[in-house]
Amino acid sequence: MPQNVPSFDELLDGAQRSAVHLEMRDAYGVLSEADDFNHWKSTGERDTNPDSPYWAPWVALIRRTVARGVTVRRARIVSEPVSDYIRYEHAGTVVNVHAGEQVRWLARRRASDIALPGNDFWLIDGRLIRWNHFTGDGASGGGEISENPDAAKLCDQAFETVWARATAHNDYEIS
């Protein structure tokens, strides 16, 4: 296993066909989102400007990835009623979709019989995994790269099962 974890730019720039992302936590405490999340909690306002300093780097990355013909999909498994953090994510997902990501949501109770990996992940071209590790309070615990074929198969099967059951972002109503 390589010790050097590529950046998201390097990871997605290297994708040739697909990049899928499965998120399974009800709250994240990622430092780069803290100010935006606190602003949303106090005002109800979410930055949804794809050209803002907050979003522009991600939007540019997704747009250039999709422009090369790579399909980018994100699925989120969430408890219902949803947490404040999921409400915040849902409010900003319009930017992900605008950039070219396909996003779906699955109620956790509909995922009970799905074999899921223990961590959130990105799966690139069905073979390269970037595990996303988090601390108990949701802070980033760093990433890890794996090309283990059995793990890649688990991730692929889990993602595709979630995707098939999930609701498209535009149709998912927050409860």
JSON list of C-alpha atoms in Angstrom, two decimals:
[
{"chain": "A", "resi": 1, "resn": "MET", "atom": "CA", "xyz": [0.00, 0.00, 0.00]},
{"chain": "A", "resi": 2, "resn": "PRO", "atom": "CA", "xyz": [1.51, 3.36, -1.03]},
{"chain": "A", "resi": 3, "resn": "GLN", "atom": "CA", "xyz": [2.21, 5.78, 1.82]},
{"chain": "A", "resi": 4, "resn": "ASN", "atom": "CA", "xyz": [1.63, 8.81, -0.40]},
{"chain": "A", "resi": 5, "resn": "VAL", "atom": "CA", "xyz": [-2.09, 9.58, -0.75]},
{"chain": "A", "resi": 6, "resn": "PRO", "atom": "CA", "xyz": [-2.82, 11.59, -3.90]},
{"chain": "A", "resi": 7, "resn": "SER", "atom": "CA", "xyz": [-4.82, 14.79, -3.69]},
{"chain": "A", "resi": 8, "resn": "PHE", "atom": "CA", "xyz": [-8.40, 14.77, -4.97]},
{"chain": "A", "resi": 9, "resn": "ASP", "atom": "CA", "xyz": [-7.19, 16.68, -8.03]},
{"chain": "A", "resi": 10, "resn": "GLU", "atom": "CA", "xyz": [-4.62, 13.96, -8.77]},
{"chain": "A", "resi": 11, "resn": "LEU", "atom": "CA", "xyz": [-7.11, 11.20, -8.06]},
{"chain": "A", "resi": 12, "resn": "LEU", "atom": "CA", "xyz": [-9.87, 12.55, -10.31]},
{"chain": "A", "resi": 13, "resn": "ASP", "atom": "CA", "xyz": [-7.46, 13.77, -12.99]},
{"chain": "A", "resi": 14, "resn": "GLY", "atom": "CA", "xyz": [-6.26, 10.17, -13.23]},
{"chain": "A", "resi": 15, "resn": "ALA", "atom": "CA", "xyz": [-9.76, 8.71, -13.61]},
{"chain": "A", "resi": 16, "resn": "GLN", "atom": "CA", "xyz": [-10.53, 7.35, -17.06]},
{"chain": "A", "resi": 17, "resn": "ARG", "atom": "CA", "xyz": [-14.13, 6.11, -16.80]},
{"chain": "A", "resi": 18, "resn": "SER", "atom": "CA", "xyz": [-15.68, 6.56, -13.39]},
{"chain": "A", "resi": 19, "resn": "ALA", "atom": "CA", "xyz": [-15.32, 8.07, -9.95]},
{"chain": "A", "resi": 20, "resn": "VAL", "atom": "CA", "xyz": [-17.85, 7.08, -7.31]},
{"chain": "A", "resi": 21, "resn": "HIS", "atom": "CA", "xyz": [-18.05, 8.37, -3.76]},
{"chain": "A", "resi": 22, "resn": "LEU", "atom": "CA", "xyz": [-19.97, 6.79, -0.88]},
{"chain": "A", "resi": 23, "resn": "GLU", "atom": "CA", "xyz": [-20.63, 8.84, 2.25]},
{"chain": "A", "resi": 24, "resn": "MET", "atom": "CA", "xyz": [-22.10, 7.11, 5.29]},
{"chain": "A", "resi": 25, "resn": "ARG", "atom": "CA", "xyz": [-21.79, 9.51, 8.23]},
{"chain": "A", "resi": 26, "resn": "ASP", "atom": "CA", "xyz": [-24.56, 11.76, 9.56]},
{"chain": "A", "resi": 27, "resn": "ALA", "atom": "CA", "xyz": [-22.08, 14.48, 10.50]},
{"chain": "A", "resi": 28, "resn": "TYR", "atom": "CA", "xyz": [-18.61, 15.52, 9.50]},
{"chain": "A", "resi": 29, "resn": "GLY", "atom": "CA", "xyz": [-16.35, 17.94, 11.34]},
{"chain": "A", "resi": 30, "resn": "VAL", "atom": "CA", "xyz": [-14.03, 18.77, 8.47]},
{"chain": "A", "resi": 31, "resn": "LEU", "atom": "CA", "xyz": [-12.08, 21.93, 9.23]},
{"chain": "A", "resi": 32, "resn": "SER", "atom": "CA", "xyz": [-12.46, 23.41, 5.74]},
{"chain": "A", "resi": 33, "resn": "GLU", "atom": "CA", "xyz": [-16.27, 23.40, 6.15]},
{"chain": "A", "resi": 34, "resn": "ALA", "atom": "CA", "xyz": [-16.45, 24.73, 9.70]},
{"chain": "A", "resi": 35, "resn": "ASP", "atom": "CA", "xyz": [-17.02, 28.42, 8.93]},
{"chain": "A", "resi": 36, "resn": "ASP", "atom": "CA", "xyz": [-19.56, 27.72, 6.19]},
{"chain": "A", "resi": 37, "resn": "PHE", "atom": "CA", "xyz": [-21.43, 25.21, 8.38]},
{"chain": "A", "resi": 38, "resn": "ASN", "atom": "CA", "xyz": [-21.51, 27.61, 11.36]},
{"chain": "A", "resi": 39, "resn": "HIS", "atom": "CA", "xyz": [-22.77, 30.41, 9.09]},
{"chain": "A", "resi": 40, "resn": "TRP", "atom": "CA", "xyz": [-25.52, 28.13, 7.78]},
{"chain": "A", "resi": 41, "resn": "LYS", "atom": "CA", "xyz": [-26.51, 27.07, 11.34]},
{"chain": "A", "resi": 42, "resn": "SER", "atom": "CA", "xyz": [-26.82, 30.68, 12.47]},
{"chain": "A", "resi": 43, "resn": "THR", "atom": "CA", "xyz": [-28.47, 32.15, 9.35]},
{"chain": "A", "resi": 44, "resn": "GLY", "atom": "CA", "xyz": [-29.92, 29.30, 7.29]},
{"chain": "A", "resi": 45, "resn": "GLU", "atom": "CA", "xyz": [-27.97, 30.67, 4.32]},
{"chain": "A", "resi": 46, "resn": "ARG", "atom": "CA", "xyz": [-25.72, 28.36, 2.32]},
{"chain": "A", "resi": 47, "resn": "ASP", "atom": "CA", "xyz": [-23.12, 29.41, -0.22]},
{"chain": "A", "resi": 48, "resn": "THR", "atom": "CA", "xyz": [-24.42, 27.96, -3.49]},
{"chain": "A", "resi": 49, "resn": "ASN", "atom": "CA", "xyz": [-22.37, 30.12, -5.83]},
{"chain": "A", "resi": 50, "resn": "PRO", "atom": "CA", "xyz": [-20.24, 27.74, -7.92]},
{"chain": "A", "resi": 51, "resn": "ASP", "atom": "CA", "xyz": [-17.78, 30.59, -8.55]},
{"chain": "A", "resi": 52, "resn": "SER", "atom": "CA", "xyz": [-17.27, 31.43, -4.86]},
{"chain": "A", "resi": 53, "resn": "PRO", "atom": "CA", "xyz": [-13.85, 30.82, -3.28]},
{"chain": "A", "resi": 54, "resn": "TYR", "atom": "CA", "xyz": [-15.45, 28.01, -1.25]},
{"chain": "A", "resi": 55, "resn": "TRP", "atom": "CA", "xyz": [-16.79, 26.08, -4.25]},
{"chain": "A", "resi": 56, "resn": "ALA", "atom": "CA", "xyz": [-14.72, 27.15, -7.29]},
{"chain": "A", "resi": 57, "resn": "PRO", "atom": "CA", "xyz": [-11.83, 24.66, -6.90]},
{"chain": "A", "resi": 58, "resn": "TRP", "atom": "CA", "xyz": [-14.21, 21.68, -6.53]},
{"chain": "A", "resi": 59, "resn": "VAL", "atom": "CA", "xyz": [-16.46, 22.83, -9.36]},
{"chain": "A", "resi": 60, "resn": "ALA", "atom": "CA", "xyz": [-13.47, 23.26, -11.68]},
{"chain": "A", "resi": 61, "resn": "LEU", "atom": "CA", "xyz": [-12.20, 19.77, -10.80]},
{"chain": "A", "resi": 62, "resn": "ILE", "atom": "CA", "xyz": [-15.57, 18.09, -11.40]},
{"chain": "A", "resi": 63, "resn": "ARG", "atom": "CA", "xyz": [-16.21, 20.00, -14.62]},
{"chain": "A", "resi": 64, "resn": "ARG", "atom": "CA", "xyz": [-12.86, 19.05, -16.14]},
{"chain": "A", "resi": 65, "resn": "THR", "atom": "CA", "xyz": [-13.30, 15.44, -14.99]},
{"chain": "A", "resi": 66, "resn": "VAL", "atom": "CA", "xyz": [-16.77, 15.15, -16.52]},
{"chain": "A", "resi": 67, "resn": "ALA", "atom": "CA", "xyz": [-15.63, 16.97, -19.67]},
{"chain": "A", "resi": 68, "resn": "ARG", "atom": "CA", "xyz": [-13.16, 14.10, -20.27]},
{"chain": "A", "resi": 69, "resn": "GLY", "atom": "CA", "xyz": [-16.08, 11.64, -20.25]},
{"chain": "A", "resi": 70, "resn": "VAL", "atom": "CA", "xyz": [-15.63, 10.43, -16.67]},
{"chain": "A", "resi": 71, "resn": "THR", "atom": "CA", "xyz": [-18.88, 9.76, -14.82]},
{"chain": "A", "resi": 72, "resn": "VAL", "atom": "CA", "xyz": [-18.82, 11.18, -11.28]},
{"chain": "A", "resi": 73, "resn": "ARG", "atom": "CA", "xyz": [-21.45, 9.84, -8.86]},
{"chain": "A", "resi": 74, "resn": "ARG", "atom": "CA", "xyz": [-21.93, 10.43, -5.14]},
{"chain": "A", "resi": 75, "resn": "ALA", "atom": "CA", "xyz": [-24.29, 8.52, -2.86]},
{"chain": "A", "resi": 76, "resn": "ARG", "atom": "CA", "xyz": [-25.09, 9.41, 0.72]},
{"chain": "A", "resi": 77, "resn": "ILE", "atom": "CA", "xyz": [-26.57, 7.05, 3.27]},
{"chain": "A", "resi": 78, "resn": "VAL", "atom": "CA", "xyz": [-28.38, 9.11, 5.90]},
{"chain": "A", "resi": 79, "resn": "SER", "atom": "CA", "xyz": [-30.40, 8.58, 9.05]},
{"chain": "A", "resi": 80, "resn": "GLU", "atom": "CA", "xyz": [-33.89, 10.02, 9.03]},
{"chain": "A", "resi": 81, "resn": "PRO", "atom": "CA", "xyz": [-34.94, 12.42, 10.29]},
{"chain": "A", "resi": 82, "resn": "VAL", "atom": "CA", "xyz": [-31.68, 13.90, 9.06]},
{"chain": "A", "resi": 83, "resn": "SER", "atom": "CA", "xyz": [-29.08, 15.67, 11.18]},
{"chain": "A", "resi": 84, "resn": "ASP", "atom": "CA", "xyz": [-28.36, 19.38, 10.89]},
{"chain": "A", "resi": 85, "resn": "TYR", "atom": "CA", "xyz": [-25.19, 18.53, 9.04]},
{"chain": "A", "resi": 86, "resn": "ILE", "atom": "CA", "xyz": [-27.11, 16.53, 6.41]},
{"chain": "A", "resi": 87, "resn": "ARG", "atom": "CA", "xyz": [-29.53, 19.45, 6.03]},
{"chain": "A", "resi": 88, "resn": "TYR", "atom": "CA", "xyz": [-26.49, 21.64, 5.40]},
{"chain": "A", "resi": 89, "resn": "GLU", "atom": "CA", "xyz": [-25.06, 19.16, 2.86]},
{"chain": "A", "resi": 90, "resn": "HIS", "atom": "CA", "xyz": [-28.41, 18.87, 1.10]},
{"chain": "A", "resi": 91, "resn": "ALA", "atom": "CA", "xyz": [-28.65, 22.66, 0.82]},
{"chain": "A", "resi": 92, "resn": "GLY", "atom": "CA", "xyz": [-25.28, 22.81, -0.94]},
{"chain": "A", "resi": 93, "resn": "THR", "atom": "CA", "xyz": [-25.62, 19.76, -3.16]},
{"chain": "A", "resi": 94, "resn": "VAL", "atom": "CA", "xyz": [-27.15, 21.87, -5.89]},
{"chain": "A", "resi": 95, "resn": "VAL", "atom": "CA", "xyz": [-23.58, 23.03, -6.60]},
{"chain": "A", "resi": 96, "resn": "ASN", "atom": "CA", "xyz": [-22.27, 19.44, -6.90]},
{"chain": "A", "resi": 97, "resn": "VAL", "atom": "CA", "xyz": [-25.05, 18.70, -9.39]},
{"chain": "A", "resi": 98, "resn": "HIS", "atom": "CA", "xyz": [-24.41, 21.95, -11.27]},
{"chain": "A", "resi": 99, "resn": "ALA", "atom": "CA", "xyz": [-20.74, 20.99, -11.60]},
{"chain": "A", "resi": 100, "resn": "GLY", "atom": "CA", "xyz": [-21.64, 17.63, -13.17]},
{"chain": "A", "resi": 101, "resn": "GLU", "atom": "CA", "xyz": [-21.86, 15.17, -10.28]},
{"chain": "A", "resi": 102, "resn": "GLN", "atom": "CA", "xyz": [-24.81, 12.84, -10.08]},
{"chain": "A", "resi": 103, "resn": "VAL", "atom": "CA", "xyz": [-25.97, 12.64, -6.45]},
{"chain": "A", "resi": 104, "resn": "ARG", "atom": "CA", "xyz": [-28.41, 10.31, -4.71]},
{"chain": "A", "resi": 105, "resn": "TRP", "atom": "CA", "xyz": [-29.60, 9.87, -1.13]},
{"chain": "A", "resi": 106, "resn": "LEU", "atom": "CA", "xyz": [-30.55, 6.65, 0.66]},
{"chain": "A", "resi": 107, "resn": "ALA", "atom": "CA", "xyz": [-32.32, 6.39, 3.99]},
{"chain": "A", "resi": 108, "resn": "ARG", "atom": "CA", "xyz": [-30.16, 4.30, 6.33]},
{"chain": "A", "resi": 109, "resn": "ARG", "atom": "CA", "xyz": [-33.05, 1.97, 7.17]},
{"chain": "A", "resi": 110, "resn": "ARG", "atom": "CA", "xyz": [-33.13, 0.96, 3.47]},
{"chain": "A", "resi": 111, "resn": "ALA", "atom": "CA", "xyz": [-29.44, 0.00, 3.64]},
{"chain": "A", "resi": 112, "resn": "SER", "atom": "CA", "xyz": [-29.67, -2.56, 6.45]},
{"chain": "A", "resi": 113, "resn": "ASP", "atom": "CA", "xyz": [-29.12, -5.58, 4.21]},
{"chain": "A", "resi": 114, "resn": "ILE", "atom": "CA", "xyz": [-26.29, -4.09, 2.12]},
{"chain": "A", "resi": 115, "resn": "ALA", "atom": "CA", "xyz": [-22.72, -5.24, 2.77]},
{"chain": "A", "resi": 116, "resn": "LEU", "atom": "CA", "xyz": [-20.96, -1.90, 3.28]},
{"chain": "A", "resi": 117, "resn": "PRO", "atom": "CA", "xyz": [-17.27, -1.13, 3.78]},
{"chain": "A", "resi": 118, "resn": "GLY", "atom": "CA", "xyz": [-16.30, 0.26, 7.17]},
{"chain": "A", "resi": 119, "resn": "ASN", "atom": "CA", "xyz": [-15.33, 3.67, 5.80]},
{"chain": "A", "resi": 120, "resn": "ASP", "atom": "CA", "xyz": [-16.41, 6.27, 3.29]},
{"chain": "A", "resi": 121, "resn": "PHE", "atom": "CA", "xyz": [-14.55, 5.93, 0.02]},
{"chain": "A", "resi": 122, "resn": "TRP", "atom": "CA", "xyz": [-13.89, 7.08, -3.50]},
{"chain": "A", "resi": 123, "resn": "LEU", "atom": "CA", "xyz": [-13.59, 4.28, -6.06]},
{"chain": "A", "resi": 124, "resn": "ILE", "atom": "CA", "xyz": [-11.81, 5.23, -9.26]},
{"chain": "A", "resi": 125, "resn": "ASP", "atom": "CA", "xyz": [-12.38, 3.15, -12.39]},
{"chain": "A", "resi": 126, "resn": "GLY", "atom": "CA", "xyz": [-13.58, 0.25, -10.25]},
{"chain": "A", "resi": 127, "resn": "ARG", "atom": "CA", "xyz": [-10.06, -0.55, -9.04]},
{"chain": "A", "resi": 128, "resn": "LEU", "atom": "CA", "xyz": [-8.42, 2.25, -7.02]},
{"chain": "A", "resi": 129, "resn": "ILE", "atom": "CA", "xyz": [-9.89, 3.04, -3.59]},
{"chain": "A", "resi": 130, "resn": "ARG", "atom": "CA", "xyz": [-9.29, 6.15, -1.54]},
{"chain": "A", "resi": 131, "resn": "TRP", "atom": "CA", "xyz": [-10.53, 5.36, 1.96]},
{"chain": "A", "resi": 132, "resn": "ASN", "atom": "CA", "xyz": [-11.63, 8.44, 3.86]},
{"chain": "A", "resi": 133, "resn": "HIS", "atom": "CA", "xyz": [-10.95, 8.02, 7.57]},
{"chain": "A", "resi": 134, "resn": "PHE", "atom": "CA", "xyz": [-12.60, 10.21, 10.21]},
{"chain": "A", "resi": 135, "resn": "THR", "atom": "CA", "xyz": [-12.20, 10.65, 13.93]},
{"chain": "A", "resi": 136, "resn": "GLY", "atom": "CA", "xyz": [-15.12, 10.06, 16.29]},
{"chain": "A", "resi": 137, "resn": "ASP", "atom": "CA", "xyz": [-16.12, 13.71, 16.10]},
{"chain": "A", "resi": 138, "resn": "GLY", "atom": "CA", "xyz": [-16.00, 13.72, 12.29]},
{"chain": "A", "resi": 139, "resn": "ALA", "atom": "CA", "xyz": [-12.66, 15.43, 11.74]},
{"chain": "A", "resi": 140, "resn": "SER", "atom": "CA", "xyz": [-10.58, 14.14, 8.88]},
{"chain": "A", "resi": 141, "resn": "GLY", "atom": "CA", "xyz": [-8.40, 11.23, 9.96]},
{"chain": "A", "resi": 142, "resn": "GLY", "atom": "CA", "xyz": [-6.57, 11.21, 6.64]},
{"chain": "A", "resi": 143, "resn": "GLY", "atom": "CA", "xyz": [-6.89, 9.11, 3.55]},
{"chain": "A", "resi": 144, "resn": "GLU", "atom": "CA", "xyz": [-5.50, 5.77, 2.51]},
{"chain": "A", "resi": 145, "resn": "ILE", "atom": "CA", "xyz": [-5.05, 4.29, -0.95]},
{"chain": "A", "resi": 146, "resn": "SER", "atom": "CA", "xyz": [-5.73, 0.65, -1.79]},
{"chain": "A", "resi": 147, "resn": "GLU", "atom": "CA", "xyz": [-5.74, -1.37, -4.97]},
{"chain": "A", "resi": 148, "resn": "ASN", "atom": "CA", "xyz": [-6.86, -4.55, -3.23]},
{"chain": "A", "resi": 149, "resn": "PRO", "atom": "CA", "xyz": [-9.16, -6.23, -5.78]},
{"chain": "A", "resi": 150, "resn": "ASP", "atom": "CA", "xyz": [-11.41, -7.81, -3.14]},
{"chain": "A", "resi": 151, "resn": "ALA", "atom": "CA", "xyz": [-11.91, -4.47, -1.40]},
{"chain": "A", "resi": 152, "resn": "ALA", "atom": "CA", "xyz": [-12.53, -2.77, -4.75]},
{"chain": "A", "resi": 153, "resn": "LYS", "atom": "CA", "xyz": [-15.17, -5.39, -5.56]},
{"chain": "A", "resi": 154, "resn": "LEU", "atom": "CA", "xyz": [-16.87, -4.82, -2.18]},
{"chain": "A", "resi": 155, "resn": "CYS", "atom": "CA", "xyz": [-16.87, -1.05, -2.75]},
{"chain": "A", "resi": 156, "resn": "ASP", "atom": "CA", "xyz": [-18.22, -1.42, -6.27]},
{"chain": "A", "resi": 157, "resn": "GLN", "atom": "CA", "xyz": [-21.01, -3.78, -5.23]},
{"chain": "A", "resi": 158, "resn": "ALA", "atom": "CA", "xyz": [-21.93, -1.66, -2.20]},
{"chain": "A", "resi": 159, "resn": "PHE", "atom": "CA", "xyz": [-22.01, 1.54, -4.20]},
{"chain": "A", "resi": 160, "resn": "GLU", "atom": "CA", "xyz": [-24.07, 0.08, -7.04]},
{"chain": "A", "resi": 161, "resn": "THR", "atom": "CA", "xyz": [-26.59, -1.42, -4.60]},
{"chain": "A", "resi": 162, "resn": "VAL", "atom": "CA", "xyz": [-26.92, 1.88, -2.75]},
{"chain": "A", "resi": 163, "resn": "TRP", "atom": "CA", "xyz": [-27.20, 3.76, -6.05]},
{"chain": "A", "resi": 164, "resn": "ALA", "atom": "CA", "xyz": [-29.99, 1.50, -7.31]},
{"chain": "A", "resi": 165, "resn": "ARG", "atom": "CA", "xyz": [-32.05, 2.04, -4.15]},
{"chain": "A", "resi": 166, "resn": "ALA", "atom": "CA", "xyz": [-31.30, 5.71, -3.61]},
{"chain": "A", "resi": 167, "resn": "THR", "atom": "CA", "xyz": [-33.32, 8.77, -4.59]},
{"chain": "A", "resi": 168, "resn": "ALA", "atom": "CA", "xyz": [-31.94, 11.37, -6.98]},
{"chain": "A", "resi": 169, "resn": "HIS", "atom": "CA", "xyz": [-30.99, 14.63, -5.30]},
{"chain": "A", "resi": 170, "resn": "ASN", "atom": "CA", "xyz": [-33.72, 16.65, -7.03]},
{"chain": "A", "resi": 171, "resn": "ASP", "atom": "CA", "xyz": [-36.37, 14.20, -5.75]},
{"chain": "A", "resi": 172, "resn": "TYR", "atom": "CA", "xyz": [-35.03, 13.67, -2.23]},
{"chain": "A", "resi": 173, "resn": "GLU", "atom": "CA", "xyz": [-37.00, 15.57, 0.37]},
{"chain": "A", "resi": 174, "resn": "ILE", "atom": "CA", "xyz": [-35.35, 16.24, 3.72]},
{"chain": "A", "resi": 175, "resn": "SER", "atom": "CA", "xyz": [-37.37, 14.85, 6.62]}
]
